[in-house]
PDB file of C-alpha atoms in Angstrom:
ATOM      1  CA  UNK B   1      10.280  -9.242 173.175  1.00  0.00           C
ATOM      2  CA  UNK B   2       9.324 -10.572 176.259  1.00  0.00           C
ATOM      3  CA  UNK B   3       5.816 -10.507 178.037  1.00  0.00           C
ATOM      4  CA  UNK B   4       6.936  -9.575 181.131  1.00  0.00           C
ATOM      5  CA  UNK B   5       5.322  -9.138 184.654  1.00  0.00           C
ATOM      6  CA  UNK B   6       6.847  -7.270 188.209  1.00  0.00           C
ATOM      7  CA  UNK B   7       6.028  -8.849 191.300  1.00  0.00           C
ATOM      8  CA  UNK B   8       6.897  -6.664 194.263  1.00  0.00           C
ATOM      9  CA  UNK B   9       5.119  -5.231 197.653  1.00  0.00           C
ATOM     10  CA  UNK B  10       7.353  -1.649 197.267  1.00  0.00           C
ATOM     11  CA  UNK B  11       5.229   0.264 194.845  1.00  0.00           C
ATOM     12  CA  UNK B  12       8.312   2.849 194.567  1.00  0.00           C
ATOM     13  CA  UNK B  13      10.242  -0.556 193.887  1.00  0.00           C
ATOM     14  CA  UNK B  14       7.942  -1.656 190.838  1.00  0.00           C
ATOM     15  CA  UNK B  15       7.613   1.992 189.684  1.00  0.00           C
ATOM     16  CA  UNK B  16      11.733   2.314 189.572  1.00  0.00           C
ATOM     17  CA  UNK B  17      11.898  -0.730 187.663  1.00  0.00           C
ATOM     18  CA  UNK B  18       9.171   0.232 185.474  1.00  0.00           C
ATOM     19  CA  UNK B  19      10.925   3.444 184.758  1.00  0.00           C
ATOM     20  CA  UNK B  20      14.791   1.384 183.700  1.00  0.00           C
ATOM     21  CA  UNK B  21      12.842  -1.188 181.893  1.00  0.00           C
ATOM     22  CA  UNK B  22      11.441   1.662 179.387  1.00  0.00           C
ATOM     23  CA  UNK B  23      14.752   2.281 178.355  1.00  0.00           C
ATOM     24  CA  UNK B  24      14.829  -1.539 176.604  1.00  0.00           C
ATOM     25  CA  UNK B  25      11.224  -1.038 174.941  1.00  0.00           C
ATOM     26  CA  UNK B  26      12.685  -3.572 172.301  1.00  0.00           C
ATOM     27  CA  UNK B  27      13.332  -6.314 175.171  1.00  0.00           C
ATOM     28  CA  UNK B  28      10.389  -6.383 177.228  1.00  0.00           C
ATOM     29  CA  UNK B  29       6.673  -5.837 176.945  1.00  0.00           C
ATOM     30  CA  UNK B  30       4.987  -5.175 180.764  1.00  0.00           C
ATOM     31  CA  UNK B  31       1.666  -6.702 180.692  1.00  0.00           C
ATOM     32  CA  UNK B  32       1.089  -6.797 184.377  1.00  0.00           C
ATOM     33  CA  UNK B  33       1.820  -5.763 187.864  1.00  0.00           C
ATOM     34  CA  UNK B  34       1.366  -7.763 191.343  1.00  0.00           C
ATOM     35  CA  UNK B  35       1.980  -6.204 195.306  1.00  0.00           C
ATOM     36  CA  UNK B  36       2.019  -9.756 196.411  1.00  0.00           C
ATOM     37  CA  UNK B  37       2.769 -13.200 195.368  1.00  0.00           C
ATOM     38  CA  UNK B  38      -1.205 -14.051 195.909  1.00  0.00           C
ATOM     39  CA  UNK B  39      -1.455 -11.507 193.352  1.00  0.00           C
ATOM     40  CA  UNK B  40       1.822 -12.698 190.948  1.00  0.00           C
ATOM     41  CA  UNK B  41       0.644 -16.069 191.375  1.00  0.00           C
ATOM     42  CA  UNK B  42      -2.961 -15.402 189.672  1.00  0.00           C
ATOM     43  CA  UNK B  43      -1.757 -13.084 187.075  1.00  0.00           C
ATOM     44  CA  UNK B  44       1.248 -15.272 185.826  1.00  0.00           C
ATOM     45  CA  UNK B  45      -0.892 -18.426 185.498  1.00  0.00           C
ATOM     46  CA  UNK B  46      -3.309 -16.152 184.124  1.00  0.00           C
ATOM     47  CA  UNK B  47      -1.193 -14.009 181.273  1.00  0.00           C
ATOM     48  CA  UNK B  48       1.318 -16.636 180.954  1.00  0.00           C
ATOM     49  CA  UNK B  49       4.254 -14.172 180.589  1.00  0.00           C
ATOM     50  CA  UNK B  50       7.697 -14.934 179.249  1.00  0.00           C
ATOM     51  CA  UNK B  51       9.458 -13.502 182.310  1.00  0.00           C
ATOM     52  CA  UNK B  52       8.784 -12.296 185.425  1.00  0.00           C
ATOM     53  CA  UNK B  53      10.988  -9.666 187.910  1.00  0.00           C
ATOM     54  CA  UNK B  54      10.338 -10.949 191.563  1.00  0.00           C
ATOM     55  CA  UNK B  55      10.582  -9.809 195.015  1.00  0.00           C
ATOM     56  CA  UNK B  56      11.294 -12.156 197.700  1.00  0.00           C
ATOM     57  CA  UNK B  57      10.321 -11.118 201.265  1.00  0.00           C
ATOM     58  CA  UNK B  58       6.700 -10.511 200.168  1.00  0.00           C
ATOM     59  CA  UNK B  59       3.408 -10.367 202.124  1.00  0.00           C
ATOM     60  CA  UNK B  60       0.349 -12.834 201.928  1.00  0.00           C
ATOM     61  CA  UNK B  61       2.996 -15.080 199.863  1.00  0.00           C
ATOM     62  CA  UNK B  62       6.458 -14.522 199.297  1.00  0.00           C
ATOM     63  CA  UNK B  63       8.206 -15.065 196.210  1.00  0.00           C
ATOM     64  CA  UNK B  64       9.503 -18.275 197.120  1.00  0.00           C
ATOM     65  CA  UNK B  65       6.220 -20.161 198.091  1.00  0.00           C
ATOM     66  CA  UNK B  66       4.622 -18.161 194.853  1.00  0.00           C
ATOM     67  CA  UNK B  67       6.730 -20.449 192.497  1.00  0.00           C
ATOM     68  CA  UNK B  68       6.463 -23.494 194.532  1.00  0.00           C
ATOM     69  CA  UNK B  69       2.735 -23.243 193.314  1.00  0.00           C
ATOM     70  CA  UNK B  70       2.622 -22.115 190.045  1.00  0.00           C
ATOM     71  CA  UNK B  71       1.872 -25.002 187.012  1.00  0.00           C
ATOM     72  CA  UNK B  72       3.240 -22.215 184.490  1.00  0.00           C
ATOM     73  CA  UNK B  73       6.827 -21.395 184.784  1.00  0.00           C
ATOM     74  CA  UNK B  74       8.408 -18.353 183.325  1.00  0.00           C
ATOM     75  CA  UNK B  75      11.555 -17.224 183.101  1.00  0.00           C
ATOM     76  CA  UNK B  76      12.861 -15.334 186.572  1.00  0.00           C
ATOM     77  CA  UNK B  77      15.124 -12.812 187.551  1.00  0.00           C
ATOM     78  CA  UNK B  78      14.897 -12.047 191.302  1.00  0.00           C
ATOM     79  CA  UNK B  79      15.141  -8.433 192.067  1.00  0.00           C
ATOM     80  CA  UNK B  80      15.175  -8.520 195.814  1.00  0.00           C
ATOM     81  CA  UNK B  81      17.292  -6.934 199.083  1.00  0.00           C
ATOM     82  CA  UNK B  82      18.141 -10.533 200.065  1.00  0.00           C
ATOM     83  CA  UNK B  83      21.438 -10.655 201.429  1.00  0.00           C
ATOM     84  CA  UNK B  84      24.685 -12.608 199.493  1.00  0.00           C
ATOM     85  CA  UNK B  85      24.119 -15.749 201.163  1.00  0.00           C
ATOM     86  CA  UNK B  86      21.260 -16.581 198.975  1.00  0.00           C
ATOM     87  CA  UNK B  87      23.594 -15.265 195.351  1.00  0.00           C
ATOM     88  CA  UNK B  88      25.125 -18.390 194.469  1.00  0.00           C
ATOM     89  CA  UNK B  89      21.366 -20.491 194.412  1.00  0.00           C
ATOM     90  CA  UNK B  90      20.400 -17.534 192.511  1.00  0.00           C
ATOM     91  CA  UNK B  91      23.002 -17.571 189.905  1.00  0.00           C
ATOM     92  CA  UNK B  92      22.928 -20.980 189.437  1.00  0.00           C
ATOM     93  CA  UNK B  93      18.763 -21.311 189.052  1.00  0.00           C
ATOM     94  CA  UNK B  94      17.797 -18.198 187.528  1.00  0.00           C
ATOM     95  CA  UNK B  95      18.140 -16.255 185.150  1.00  0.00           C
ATOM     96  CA  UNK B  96      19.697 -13.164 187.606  1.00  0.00           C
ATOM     97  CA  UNK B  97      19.480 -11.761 190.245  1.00  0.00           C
ATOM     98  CA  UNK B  98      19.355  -8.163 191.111  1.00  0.00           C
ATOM     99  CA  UNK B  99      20.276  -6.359 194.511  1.00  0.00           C
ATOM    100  CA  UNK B 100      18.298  -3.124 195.209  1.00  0.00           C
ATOM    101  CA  UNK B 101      18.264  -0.617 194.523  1.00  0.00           C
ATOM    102  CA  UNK B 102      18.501  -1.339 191.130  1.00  0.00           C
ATOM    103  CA  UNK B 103      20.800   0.454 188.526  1.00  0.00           C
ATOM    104  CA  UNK B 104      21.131   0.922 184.857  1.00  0.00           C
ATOM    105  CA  UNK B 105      24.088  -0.453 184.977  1.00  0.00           C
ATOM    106  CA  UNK B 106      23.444  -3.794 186.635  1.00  0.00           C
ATOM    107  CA  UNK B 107      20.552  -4.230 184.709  1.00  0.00           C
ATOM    108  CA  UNK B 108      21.809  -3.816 181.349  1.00  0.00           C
ATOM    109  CA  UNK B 109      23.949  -7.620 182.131  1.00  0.00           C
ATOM    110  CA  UNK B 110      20.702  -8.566 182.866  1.00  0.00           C
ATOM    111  CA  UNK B 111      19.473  -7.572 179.681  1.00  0.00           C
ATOM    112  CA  UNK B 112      22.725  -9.359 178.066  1.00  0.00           C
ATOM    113  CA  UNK B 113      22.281 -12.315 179.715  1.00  0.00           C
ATOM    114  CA  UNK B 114      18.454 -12.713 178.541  1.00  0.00           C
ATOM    115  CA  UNK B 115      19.654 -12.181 174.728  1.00  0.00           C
ATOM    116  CA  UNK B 116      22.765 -14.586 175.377  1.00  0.00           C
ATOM    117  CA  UNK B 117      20.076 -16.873 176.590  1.00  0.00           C
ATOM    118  CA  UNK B 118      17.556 -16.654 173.900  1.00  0.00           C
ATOM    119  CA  UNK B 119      19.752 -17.319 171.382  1.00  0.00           C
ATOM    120  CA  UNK B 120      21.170 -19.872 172.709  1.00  0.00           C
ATOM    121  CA  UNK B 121      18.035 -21.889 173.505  1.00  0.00           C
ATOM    122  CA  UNK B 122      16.126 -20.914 170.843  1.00  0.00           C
ATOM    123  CA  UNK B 123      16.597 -23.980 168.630  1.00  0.00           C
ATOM    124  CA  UNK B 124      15.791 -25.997 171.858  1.00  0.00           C
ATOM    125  CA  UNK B 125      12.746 -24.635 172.098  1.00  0.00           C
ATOM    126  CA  UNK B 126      11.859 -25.273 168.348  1.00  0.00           C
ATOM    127  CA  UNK B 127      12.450 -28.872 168.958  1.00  0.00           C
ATOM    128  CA  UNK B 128      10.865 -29.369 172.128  1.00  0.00           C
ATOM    129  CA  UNK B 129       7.579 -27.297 172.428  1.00  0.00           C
ATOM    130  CA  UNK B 130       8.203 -26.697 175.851  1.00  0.00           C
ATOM    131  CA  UNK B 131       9.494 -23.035 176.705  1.00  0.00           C
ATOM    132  CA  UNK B 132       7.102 -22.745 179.730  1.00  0.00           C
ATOM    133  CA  UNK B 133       8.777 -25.753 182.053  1.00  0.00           C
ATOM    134  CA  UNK B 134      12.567 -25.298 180.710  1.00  0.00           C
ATOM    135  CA  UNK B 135      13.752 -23.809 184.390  1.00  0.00           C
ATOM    136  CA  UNK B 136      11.240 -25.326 186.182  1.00  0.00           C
ATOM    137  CA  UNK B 137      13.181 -28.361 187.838  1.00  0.00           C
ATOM    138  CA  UNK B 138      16.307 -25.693 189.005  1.00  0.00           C
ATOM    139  CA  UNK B 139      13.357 -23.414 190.166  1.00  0.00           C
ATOM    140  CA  UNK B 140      12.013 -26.054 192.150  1.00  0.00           C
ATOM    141  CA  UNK B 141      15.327 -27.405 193.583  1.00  0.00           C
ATOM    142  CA  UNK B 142      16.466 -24.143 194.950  1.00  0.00           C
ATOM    143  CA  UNK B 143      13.393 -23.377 196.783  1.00  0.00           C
ATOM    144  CA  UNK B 144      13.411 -27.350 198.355  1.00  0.00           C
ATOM    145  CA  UNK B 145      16.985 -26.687 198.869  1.00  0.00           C
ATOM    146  CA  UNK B 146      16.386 -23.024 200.688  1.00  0.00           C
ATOM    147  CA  UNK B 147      13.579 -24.302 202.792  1.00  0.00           C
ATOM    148  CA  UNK B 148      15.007 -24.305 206.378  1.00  0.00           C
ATOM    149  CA  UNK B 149      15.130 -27.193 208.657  1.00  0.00           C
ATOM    150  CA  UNK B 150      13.208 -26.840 211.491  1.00  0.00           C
ATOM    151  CA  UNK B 151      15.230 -29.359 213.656  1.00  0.00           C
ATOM    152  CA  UNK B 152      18.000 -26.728 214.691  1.00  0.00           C
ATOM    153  CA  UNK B 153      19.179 -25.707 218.873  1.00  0.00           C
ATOM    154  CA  UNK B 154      20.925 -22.732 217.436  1.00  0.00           C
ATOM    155  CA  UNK B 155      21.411 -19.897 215.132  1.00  0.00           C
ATOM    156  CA  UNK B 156      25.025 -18.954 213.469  1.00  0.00           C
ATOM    157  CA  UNK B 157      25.878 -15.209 213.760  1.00  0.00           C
ATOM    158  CA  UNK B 158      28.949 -13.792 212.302  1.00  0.00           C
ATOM    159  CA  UNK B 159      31.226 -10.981 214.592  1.00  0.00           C
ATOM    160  CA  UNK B 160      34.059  -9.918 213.227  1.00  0.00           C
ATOM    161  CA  UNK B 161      35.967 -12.722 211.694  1.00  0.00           C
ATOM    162  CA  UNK B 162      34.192 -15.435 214.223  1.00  0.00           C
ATOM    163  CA  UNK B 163      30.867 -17.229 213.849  1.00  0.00           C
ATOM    164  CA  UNK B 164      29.447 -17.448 217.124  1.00  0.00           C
ATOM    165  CA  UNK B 165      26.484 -20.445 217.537  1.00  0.00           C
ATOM    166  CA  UNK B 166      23.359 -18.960 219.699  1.00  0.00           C
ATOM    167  CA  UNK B 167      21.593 -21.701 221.581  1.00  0.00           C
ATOM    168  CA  UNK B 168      17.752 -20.972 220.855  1.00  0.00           C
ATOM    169  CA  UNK B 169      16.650 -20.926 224.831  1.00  0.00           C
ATOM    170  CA  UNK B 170      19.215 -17.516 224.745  1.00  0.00           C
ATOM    171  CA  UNK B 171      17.128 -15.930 222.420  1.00  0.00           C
ATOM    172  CA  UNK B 172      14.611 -13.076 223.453  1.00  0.00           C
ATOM    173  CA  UNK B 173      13.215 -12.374 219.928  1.00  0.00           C
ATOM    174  CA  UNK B 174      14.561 -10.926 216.179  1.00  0.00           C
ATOM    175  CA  UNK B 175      13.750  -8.020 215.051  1.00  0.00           C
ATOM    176  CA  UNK B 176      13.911  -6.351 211.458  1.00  0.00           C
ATOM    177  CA  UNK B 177      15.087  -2.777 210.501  1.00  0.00           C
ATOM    178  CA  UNK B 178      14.466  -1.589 207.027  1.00  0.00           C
ATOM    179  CA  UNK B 179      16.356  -4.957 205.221  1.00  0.00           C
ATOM    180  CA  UNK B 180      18.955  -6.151 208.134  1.00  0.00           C
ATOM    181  CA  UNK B 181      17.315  -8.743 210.782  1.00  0.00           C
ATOM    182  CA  UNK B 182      18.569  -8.635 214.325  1.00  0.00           C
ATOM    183  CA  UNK B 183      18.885 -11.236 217.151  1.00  0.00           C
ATOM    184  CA  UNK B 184      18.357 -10.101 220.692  1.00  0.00           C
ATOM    185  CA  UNK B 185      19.737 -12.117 223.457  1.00  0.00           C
ATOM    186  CA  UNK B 186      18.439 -12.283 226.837  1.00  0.00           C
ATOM    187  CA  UNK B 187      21.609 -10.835 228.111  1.00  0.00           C
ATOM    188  CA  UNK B 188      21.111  -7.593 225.525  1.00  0.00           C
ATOM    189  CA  UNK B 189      23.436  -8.809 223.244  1.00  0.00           C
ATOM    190  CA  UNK B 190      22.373  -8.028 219.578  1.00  0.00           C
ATOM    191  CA  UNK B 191      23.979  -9.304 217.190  1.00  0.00           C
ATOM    192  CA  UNK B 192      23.319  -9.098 212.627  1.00  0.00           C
ATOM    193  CA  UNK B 193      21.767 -12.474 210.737  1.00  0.00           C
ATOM    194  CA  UNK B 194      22.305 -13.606 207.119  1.00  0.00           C
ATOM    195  CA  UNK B 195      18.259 -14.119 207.360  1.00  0.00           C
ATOM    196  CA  UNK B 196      15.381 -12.559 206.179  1.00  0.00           C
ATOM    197  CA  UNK B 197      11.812 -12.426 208.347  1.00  0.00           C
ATOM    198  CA  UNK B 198       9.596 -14.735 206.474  1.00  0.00           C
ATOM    199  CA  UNK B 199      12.914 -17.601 206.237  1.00  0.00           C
ATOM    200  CA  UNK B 200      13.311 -17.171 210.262  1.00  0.00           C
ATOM    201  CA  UNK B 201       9.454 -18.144 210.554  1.00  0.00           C
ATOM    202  CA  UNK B 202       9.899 -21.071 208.267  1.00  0.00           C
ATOM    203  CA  UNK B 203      13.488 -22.175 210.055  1.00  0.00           C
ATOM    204  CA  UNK B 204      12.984 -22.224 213.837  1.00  0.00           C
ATOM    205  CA  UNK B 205      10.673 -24.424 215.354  1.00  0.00           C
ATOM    206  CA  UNK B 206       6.744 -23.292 215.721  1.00  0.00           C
ATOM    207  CA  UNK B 207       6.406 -24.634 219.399  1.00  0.00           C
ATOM    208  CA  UNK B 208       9.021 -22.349 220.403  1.00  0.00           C
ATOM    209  CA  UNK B 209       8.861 -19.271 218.242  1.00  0.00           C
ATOM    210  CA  UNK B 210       5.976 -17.006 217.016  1.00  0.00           C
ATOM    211  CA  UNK B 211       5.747 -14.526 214.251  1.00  0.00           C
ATOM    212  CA  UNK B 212       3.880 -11.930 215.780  1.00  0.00           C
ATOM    213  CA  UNK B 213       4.249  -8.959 213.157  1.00  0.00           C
ATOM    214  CA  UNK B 214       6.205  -8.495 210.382  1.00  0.00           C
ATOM    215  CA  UNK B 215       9.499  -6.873 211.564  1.00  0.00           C
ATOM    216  CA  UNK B 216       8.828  -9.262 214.815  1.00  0.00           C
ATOM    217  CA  UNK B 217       9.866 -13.132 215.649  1.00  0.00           C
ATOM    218  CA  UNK B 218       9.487 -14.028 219.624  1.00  0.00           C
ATOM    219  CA  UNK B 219      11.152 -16.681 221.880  1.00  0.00           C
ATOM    220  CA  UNK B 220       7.622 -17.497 223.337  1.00  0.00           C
ATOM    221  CA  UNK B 221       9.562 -19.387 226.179  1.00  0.00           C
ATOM    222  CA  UNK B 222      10.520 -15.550 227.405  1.00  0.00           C
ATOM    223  CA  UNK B 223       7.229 -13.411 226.808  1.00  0.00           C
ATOM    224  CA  UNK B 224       7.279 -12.079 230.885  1.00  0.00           C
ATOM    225  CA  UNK B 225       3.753  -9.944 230.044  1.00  0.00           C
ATOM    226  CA  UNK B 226       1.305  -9.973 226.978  1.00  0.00           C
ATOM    227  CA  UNK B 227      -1.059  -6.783 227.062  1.00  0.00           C
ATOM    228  CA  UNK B 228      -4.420  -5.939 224.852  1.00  0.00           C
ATOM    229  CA  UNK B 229      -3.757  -2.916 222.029  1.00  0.00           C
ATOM    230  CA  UNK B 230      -5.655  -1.286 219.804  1.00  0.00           C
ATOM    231  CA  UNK B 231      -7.426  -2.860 217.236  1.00  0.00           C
ATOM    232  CA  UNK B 232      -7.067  -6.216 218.150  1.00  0.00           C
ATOM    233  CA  UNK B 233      -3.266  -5.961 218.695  1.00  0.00           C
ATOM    234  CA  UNK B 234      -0.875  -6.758 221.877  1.00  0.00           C
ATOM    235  CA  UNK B 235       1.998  -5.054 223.596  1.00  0.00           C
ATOM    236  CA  UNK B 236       4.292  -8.161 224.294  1.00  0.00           C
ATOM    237  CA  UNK B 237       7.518  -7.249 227.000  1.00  0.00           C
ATOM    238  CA  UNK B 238       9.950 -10.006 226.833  1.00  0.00           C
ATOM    239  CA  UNK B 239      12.437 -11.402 229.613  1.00  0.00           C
ATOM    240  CA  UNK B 240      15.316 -10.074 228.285  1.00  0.00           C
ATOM    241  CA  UNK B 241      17.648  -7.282 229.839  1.00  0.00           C
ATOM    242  CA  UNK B 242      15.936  -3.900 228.263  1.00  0.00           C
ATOM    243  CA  UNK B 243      12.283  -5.721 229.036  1.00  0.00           C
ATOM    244  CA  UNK B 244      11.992  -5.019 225.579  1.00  0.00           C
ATOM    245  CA  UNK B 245       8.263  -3.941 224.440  1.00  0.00           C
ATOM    246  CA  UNK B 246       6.582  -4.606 220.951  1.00  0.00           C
ATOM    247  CA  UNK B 247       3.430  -4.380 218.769  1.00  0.00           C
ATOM    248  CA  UNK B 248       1.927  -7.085 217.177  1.00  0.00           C
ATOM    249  CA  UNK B 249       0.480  -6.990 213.835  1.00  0.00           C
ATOM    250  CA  UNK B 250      -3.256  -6.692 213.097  1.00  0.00           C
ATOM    251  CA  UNK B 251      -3.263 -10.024 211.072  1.00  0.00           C
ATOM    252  CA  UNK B 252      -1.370 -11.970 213.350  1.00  0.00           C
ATOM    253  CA  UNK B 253      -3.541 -10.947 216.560  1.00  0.00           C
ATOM    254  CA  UNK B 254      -5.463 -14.458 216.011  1.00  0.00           C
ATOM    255  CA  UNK B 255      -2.302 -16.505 215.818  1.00  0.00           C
ATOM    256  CA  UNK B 256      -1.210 -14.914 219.151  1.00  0.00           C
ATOM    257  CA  UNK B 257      -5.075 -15.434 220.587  1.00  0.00           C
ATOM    258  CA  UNK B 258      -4.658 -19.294 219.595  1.00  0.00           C
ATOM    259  CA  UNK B 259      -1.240 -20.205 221.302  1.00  0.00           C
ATOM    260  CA  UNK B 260      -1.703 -18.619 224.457  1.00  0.00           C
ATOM    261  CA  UNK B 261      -5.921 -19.107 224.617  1.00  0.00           C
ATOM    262  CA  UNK B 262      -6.476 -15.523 225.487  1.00  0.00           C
TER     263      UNK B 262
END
């Protein structure tokens, strides 16, 4: 069996998973549950499991800077709503991956896979000691190769069979709806990114851009009006065609406060 802990913010995620995973009580043994990688981080270096299931796009930590830190690795299989263009790392440095929402169905080759791979490393491990750091290079070369590049002028957005190239100073701000991110132009024009949130904030450059919630990125070159909220929040209205208005989070009100010495 293996010791196995889920890692994800959606408690109606971790609960569904919970629920498929019963059906292989001869596979896995859940000995813990985290809502965010602060929380996954402590409990896997903690319990020391076999395996964990992890989210990606996590508060306080997200998945990816959760193993960057961890001096235990276990075995991973991502169960996330990150788009395709992150599969093939995936597949070739994990275990699996699984899209949500999850189904039997997918999961069972998940199951198949983690047999396949027990048996066939088992003798390894015999003659090495060393289960807990087996994946731990490939873990740590996808998330160095993942980790965007701040030094960009532009973001690629597919429409239709083109990939148009969006200089940076023609951005208003992105904003996310449910698991799709959006970029807003200053002209209106919205258009669908390959990226998550958390990967946006890490990839464009901080002088420029500011994470001001969690659904919310701004082009702080073209804020026209920032306005006091509840609760230590702002209303922000951008320069862009609509004048488009948004909340900030509470826990990034001090980040906005520093930049703009309000």
């Amino acid at each position: 069996m293996f010791k196995t802990i889920l890692i994800d913010d959606e408690k109606l995620a971790i609960n569904r998973l919970e629920r498929l995973l019963g059906k292989y009580t001869d596979t896995f043994e859940i000995i813990g549950r985290a809502n965010n990688g602060a929380e996954g981080l402590s409990l896997v270096e903690t319990l020391r499991p076999d395996l964990i299931f992890l989210d990606i796009e996590m508060p306080v930590m997200t998945g990816f800077e959760m193993l960057s830190r961890l001096t235990f690795m276990p075995l991973v299989v991502f169960a996330t709503a990150f788009d395709e263009y992150a599969i093939k790392a995936f597949e070739e440095n994990s275990i699996d991956y699984l899209l949500k929402p999850i189904e039997y169905e997918r999961l069972d080759k998940t199951v198949q896979k983690l047999k396949l791979w027990q048996a066939n490393t088992k003798a390894k491990f015999e003659q090495a000691n060393n289960q807990e750091h087996l994946f731990n290079d490939n873990l740590l070369k996808m998330i160095e190769a993942m980790k965007p590049k701040k030094s960009i002028s532009s973001i690629s957005v597919k429409t239709g069979s083109k990939i148009l190239l969006i200089d940076l100073q023609d951005i208003s701000h992105f904003e996310a709806d449910d698991k799709y991110v959006f970029l807003i132009t200053l002209d209106g024009q919205k258009y669908l990114t390959s990226y998550t949130i958390s990967i946006l904030a890490e990839k464009l450059p901080s002088n420029q851009f500011l994470q001001i919630s969690r659904a919310n990125i701004v082009n702080t070159l073209k804020i026209k009006e920032i306005e006091k909220h509840f609760n230590g929040k702002f209303q922000i209205t951008m320069k862009d065609k609509a004048q488009s208005k948004m909340i900030s989070g509470g826990t990034f009100g001090e980040a906005i406060k520093a930049l703009f010495e309000i």
